[in-house]
CSV table of C-alpha atoms in Angstrom, one decimal:
chain,number,residue,atom,x,y,z
R,1,MET,CA,11.1,-21.5,-16.6
R,2,LYS,CA,13.6,-23.8,-18.3
R,3,THR,CA,16.8,-21.9,-19.2
R,4,GLU,CA,19.5,-24.5,-19.1
R,5,LYS,CA,19.9,-24.5,-22.9
R,6,SER,CA,18.5,-21.1,-23.7
R,7,LYS,CA,20.8,-18.8,-25.7
R,8,LEU,CA,19.1,-15.8,-24.0
R,9,ARG,CA,19.6,-16.8,-20.4
R,10,TYR,CA,22.6,-14.6,-19.9
R,11,ARG,CA,20.4,-11.6,-20.7
R,12,LEU,CA,17.8,-12.5,-18.0
R,13,ASP,CA,19.8,-10.9,-15.2
R,14,THR,CA,18.3,-10.6,-11.8
R,15,LEU,CA,16.6,-7.2,-11.1
R,16,ASN,CA,16.7,-6.1,-14.7
R,17,HIS,CA,13.7,-4.4,-16.3
R,18,VAL,CA,13.2,-6.1,-19.6
R,19,GLU,CA,10.5,-6.5,-22.3
R,20,ILE,CA,10.1,-10.0,-23.5
R,21,GLU,CA,8.2,-11.8,-26.3
R,22,ILE,CA,6.8,-15.2,-25.7
R,23,VAL,CA,5.3,-17.8,-28.1
R,24,ALA,CA,2.7,-20.1,-26.4
R,25,GLY,CA,3.5,-23.8,-26.8
R,26,ARG,CA,1.6,-26.9,-26.1
R,27,SER,CA,3.5,-27.7,-22.9
R,28,PHE,CA,5.8,-24.7,-22.4
R,29,ASP,CA,5.9,-21.1,-23.5
R,30,ARG,CA,8.9,-20.2,-25.6
R,31,LEU,CA,10.9,-17.1,-25.0
R,32,ILE,CA,12.0,-15.7,-28.4
R,33,ARG,CA,13.0,-12.1,-27.7
R,34,VAL,CA,14.4,-10.0,-24.8
R,35,MET,CA,14.9,-6.3,-24.9
R,36,ASP,CA,16.7,-4.5,-22.1
R,37,ILE,CA,14.9,-1.4,-20.8
R,38,ASP,CA,16.9,-0.7,-17.6
R,39,SER,CA,19.6,-2.7,-16.0
R,40,TYR,CA,19.9,-0.4,-12.9
R,41,HIS,CA,23.6,-0.7,-13.3
R,42,ASP,CA,24.2,2.5,-11.3
R,43,ILE,CA,22.4,1.0,-8.3
R,44,LYS,CA,24.1,-2.4,-8.6
R,45,THR,CA,27.6,-0.9,-8.7
R,46,ASP,CA,27.1,1.9,-6.2
R,47,LEU,CA,29.5,1.6,-3.3
R,48,ASP,CA,26.7,2.7,-1.0
R,49,GLN,CA,24.9,-0.6,-0.8
R,50,SER,CA,21.7,0.8,0.8
R,51,ARG,CA,20.3,1.4,-2.7
R,52,LEU,CA,20.9,-2.1,-3.7
R,53,ALA,CA,19.5,-3.4,-0.4
R,54,SER,CA,16.4,-1.3,-1.1
R,55,MET,CA,16.1,-2.6,-4.6
R,56,ILE,CA,16.3,-6.3,-3.4
R,57,LEU,CA,13.7,-5.7,-0.6
R,58,LEU,CA,11.3,-3.9,-3.0
R,59,SER,CA,11.5,-6.7,-5.5
R,60,GLU,CA,10.8,-9.3,-2.8
R,61,ILE,CA,7.8,-7.4,-1.4
R,62,VAL,CA,6.4,-6.9,-4.9
R,63,ASN,CA,6.8,-10.6,-5.7
R,64,ILE,CA,4.7,-11.4,-2.6
R,65,PHE,CA,1.7,-9.6,-4.0
R,66,LEU,CA,2.0,-11.0,-7.5
R,67,HIS,CA,-0.4,-13.8,-8.7
R,68,GLU,CA,1.0,-16.3,-11.2
R,69,ASP,CA,-2.4,-16.9,-12.7
R,70,HIS,CA,-3.0,-13.5,-14.1
R,71,ALA,CA,-1.2,-10.3,-15.1
R,72,GLU,CA,-0.8,-7.5,-12.6
R,73,HIS,CA,-0.2,-4.5,-14.8
R,74,GLU,CA,-1.0,-1.8,-12.1
R,75,LEU,CA,1.3,-3.5,-9.6
R,76,PHE,CA,4.1,-3.9,-12.1
R,77,ASP,CA,3.8,-0.2,-13.3
R,78,GLU,CA,4.0,0.9,-9.6
R,79,TYR,CA,7.0,-1.4,-9.1
R,80,VAL,CA,8.8,0.5,-11.9
R,81,THR,CA,7.9,3.8,-10.4
R,82,LEU,CA,9.1,2.8,-6.9
R,83,MET,CA,12.3,1.5,-8.4
R,84,GLN,CA,13.0,4.9,-9.9
R,85,GLN,CA,12.4,6.4,-6.4
R,86,VAL,CA,15.1,4.1,-5.0
R,87,ARG,CA,17.4,5.5,-7.6
R,88,GLU,CA,16.6,9.1,-7.0
R,89,HIS,CA,15.8,9.6,-3.3
R,90,PRO,CA,18.6,10.4,-0.8
R,91,ARG,CA,19.7,7.9,1.8
R,92,GLU,CA,17.9,9.6,4.7
R,93,PHE,CA,14.5,8.6,3.2
R,94,ARG,CA,15.4,4.9,2.7
R,95,ARG,CA,14.6,3.6,6.2
R,96,ILE,CA,10.9,4.5,5.6
R,97,PHE,CA,10.8,2.8,2.2
R,98,PRO,CA,9.5,-0.6,3.4
R,99,ILE,CA,6.4,0.8,5.3
R,100,PHE,CA,5.6,3.0,2.2
R,101,TRP,CA,5.9,0.0,-0.1
R,102,VAL,CA,3.8,-2.3,2.1
R,103,PHE,CA,0.9,0.1,2.4
R,104,ARG,CA,1.1,1.2,-1.2
R,105,LEU,CA,1.4,-2.3,-2.7
R,106,ALA,CA,-1.1,-3.9,-0.3
R,107,GLY,CA,-3.7,-1.3,-1.3
R,108,ILE,CA,-3.1,-2.1,-5.0
R,109,GLY,CA,-3.2,-5.8,-4.3
R,110,GLY,CA,-6.6,-5.6,-2.5
R,111,LEU,CA,-5.1,-6.0,1.1
R,112,GLY,CA,-5.1,-2.4,2.1
R,113,LEU,CA,-6.2,-1.3,5.6
R,114,GLU,CA,-9.1,1.1,6.2
R,115,LEU,CA,-7.6,4.4,7.4
R,116,ARG,CA,-10.5,6.8,6.9
R,117,HIS,CA,-12.6,5.8,9.9
R,118,CYS,CA,-13.1,3.2,12.7
R,119,VAL,CA,-13.9,-0.1,11.1
R,120,ILE,CA,-16.4,-0.9,13.9
R,121,THR,CA,-18.2,2.3,14.7
R,122,ARG,CA,-17.3,4.1,11.4
R,123,SER,CA,-16.4,7.2,13.5
R,124,THR,CA,-14.0,9.6,12.0
R,125,LYS,CA,-13.3,11.4,15.3
R,126,SER,CA,-11.6,9.9,18.4
R,127,ALA,CA,-9.1,11.2,20.9
R,128,GLN,CA,-6.9,8.2,20.0
R,129,PHE,CA,-6.9,5.6,17.2
R,130,GLY,CA,-5.1,2.3,16.9
R,131,ILE,CA,-4.7,-0.2,14.1
R,132,SER,CA,-6.1,-3.7,14.2
R,133,PHE,CA,-4.9,-6.0,11.4
R,134,ALA,CA,-7.5,-8.6,12.3
R,135,HIS,CA,-10.3,-6.0,11.8
R,136,GLY,CA,-8.7,-4.5,8.7
R,137,GLY,CA,-8.1,-0.9,9.8
R,138,LEU,CA,-8.5,1.8,12.5
R,139,ILE,CA,-10.0,1.2,15.9
R,140,ALA,CA,-11.4,4.2,17.8
R,141,GLU,CA,-10.5,4.6,21.5
R,142,GLU,CA,-14.0,3.8,22.7
R,143,MET,CA,-13.5,0.2,21.3
R,144,PHE,CA,-10.0,-0.4,22.9
R,145,ARG,CA,-11.4,-2.3,25.9
R,146,THR,CA,-13.2,-4.9,23.8
R,147,THR,CA,-10.9,-4.7,20.7
R,148,PRO,CA,-7.3,-3.9,21.7
R,149,PRO,CA,-5.4,-2.5,18.8
R,150,ASP,CA,-2.1,-4.0,17.6
R,151,LEU,CA,-0.5,-0.5,17.7
R,152,TYR,CA,-1.5,3.0,18.6
R,153,LEU,CA,-1.2,5.7,16.0
R,154,SER,CA,-1.0,9.5,16.2
R,155,LYS,CA,-3.0,11.6,13.8
R,156,LYS,CA,0.1,12.5,11.9
R,157,GLU,CA,1.0,8.9,11.4
R,158,ILE,CA,-2.5,8.1,10.1
R,159,ILE,CA,-2.3,11.0,7.6
R,160,LEU,CA,1.1,9.7,6.4
R,161,LEU,CA,-0.1,6.2,6.0
R,162,LYS,CA,-3.1,7.4,4.0
R,163,LEU,CA,-0.7,9.4,1.7
R,164,PHE,CA,1.4,6.3,1.3
R,165,GLN,CA,-1.6,4.3,0.2
R,166,ARG,CA,-2.2,6.9,-2.5
R,167,GLY,CA,1.5,6.7,-3.6
R,168,VAL,CA,2.5,10.1,-2.1
R,169,PHE,CA,5.9,9.7,-0.5
R,170,ILE,CA,8.4,12.5,-0.4
R,171,GLU,CA,5.8,15.3,-0.4
R,172,GLY,CA,4.2,13.6,2.6
R,173,LEU,CA,7.4,13.2,4.5
R,174,ASN,CA,8.4,16.8,3.8
R,175,HIS,CA,5.0,18.1,5.0
R,176,TYR,CA,4.8,15.7,8.0
R,177,PRO,CA,8.4,15.1,9.1
R,178,LEU,CA,8.9,12.1,11.4
R,179,SER,CA,10.8,12.1,14.7
R,180,THR,CA,13.1,9.2,15.5
R,181,SER,CA,10.5,7.6,17.7
R,182,GLU,CA,7.7,8.0,15.1
R,183,LEU,CA,10.0,6.5,12.4
R,184,SER,CA,10.7,3.5,14.7
R,185,ARG,CA,7.0,3.0,15.3
R,186,LEU,CA,6.2,3.0,11.6
R,187,GLU,CA,9.0,0.6,10.9
R,188,THR,CA,7.5,-1.7,13.6
R,189,LEU,CA,4.1,-1.3,12.0
R,190,GLY,CA,5.4,-2.4,8.6
R,191,LYS,CA,7.0,-5.5,10.0
R,192,MET,CA,3.8,-6.4,12.0
R,193,TYR,CA,1.7,-5.9,8.9
R,194,LEU,CA,3.9,-8.3,6.9
R,195,GLN,CA,3.9,-10.8,9.8
R,196,TYR,CA,0.1,-10.6,10.0
R,197,LEU,CA,-0.2,-11.3,6.3
R,198,ASP,CA,2.2,-14.2,6.8
R,199,LEU,CA,4.4,-12.8,4.1
R,200,PRO,CA,8.1,-13.7,4.7
R,201,VAL,CA,10.7,-11.1,3.7
R,202,LYS,CA,14.1,-12.7,3.7
R,203,SER,CA,16.1,-9.6,2.7
R,204,MET,CA,14.7,-7.4,5.6
R,205,ALA,CA,17.8,-8.0,7.7
R,206,PHE,CA,20.2,-7.1,4.9
R,207,PHE,CA,18.2,-3.9,4.3
R,208,ALA,CA,18.3,-3.0,8.0
R,209,ARG,CA,22.1,-3.3,8.1
R,210,MET,CA,22.6,-1.3,4.9
R,211,THR,CA,20.3,1.6,5.9
R,212,VAL,CA,21.5,2.2,9.5
């Protein structure tokens, strides 16, 4: 986008939610109108920077799943919904934001993991399940010898991840509260998922510092 001489560039602030009108041109599309919907001023000026860190990280993760060649209406609508959650939810829930976002947005973007049954045997019952990114979902214990999982998961963690894929966040955490060790495991899972997808998230370190 060429904005050097645009009279509207001062209104295209980072992390603002705006409605724009564009006229298609032969070589470039021309921006002719910008209407502010939400500037998230309360988040940007909050002395508690954990909300701002959450906002930046969410924007970066969403951008990873966007495709420049076609509109992603469902993904954008979900982004607006998740941004509102950043605004409303208390600090104690923010550490789990990234794993929720990754599983929710990956599902919408067609990269979701199969969490209903073992991806090899299709079994829904096992004494232990693990997750395998290479195989795209759950691995039952009987397959561990030949297909070692990337991470072992408890039944509660699997239920939560399935809820996250459906967009259920606070209700799931209230019904299935996480211990400190479970929270750390899910944080690790989210980072491993992003690494497997080869999706760099530059703002993760800033988020981690602000949400300790």
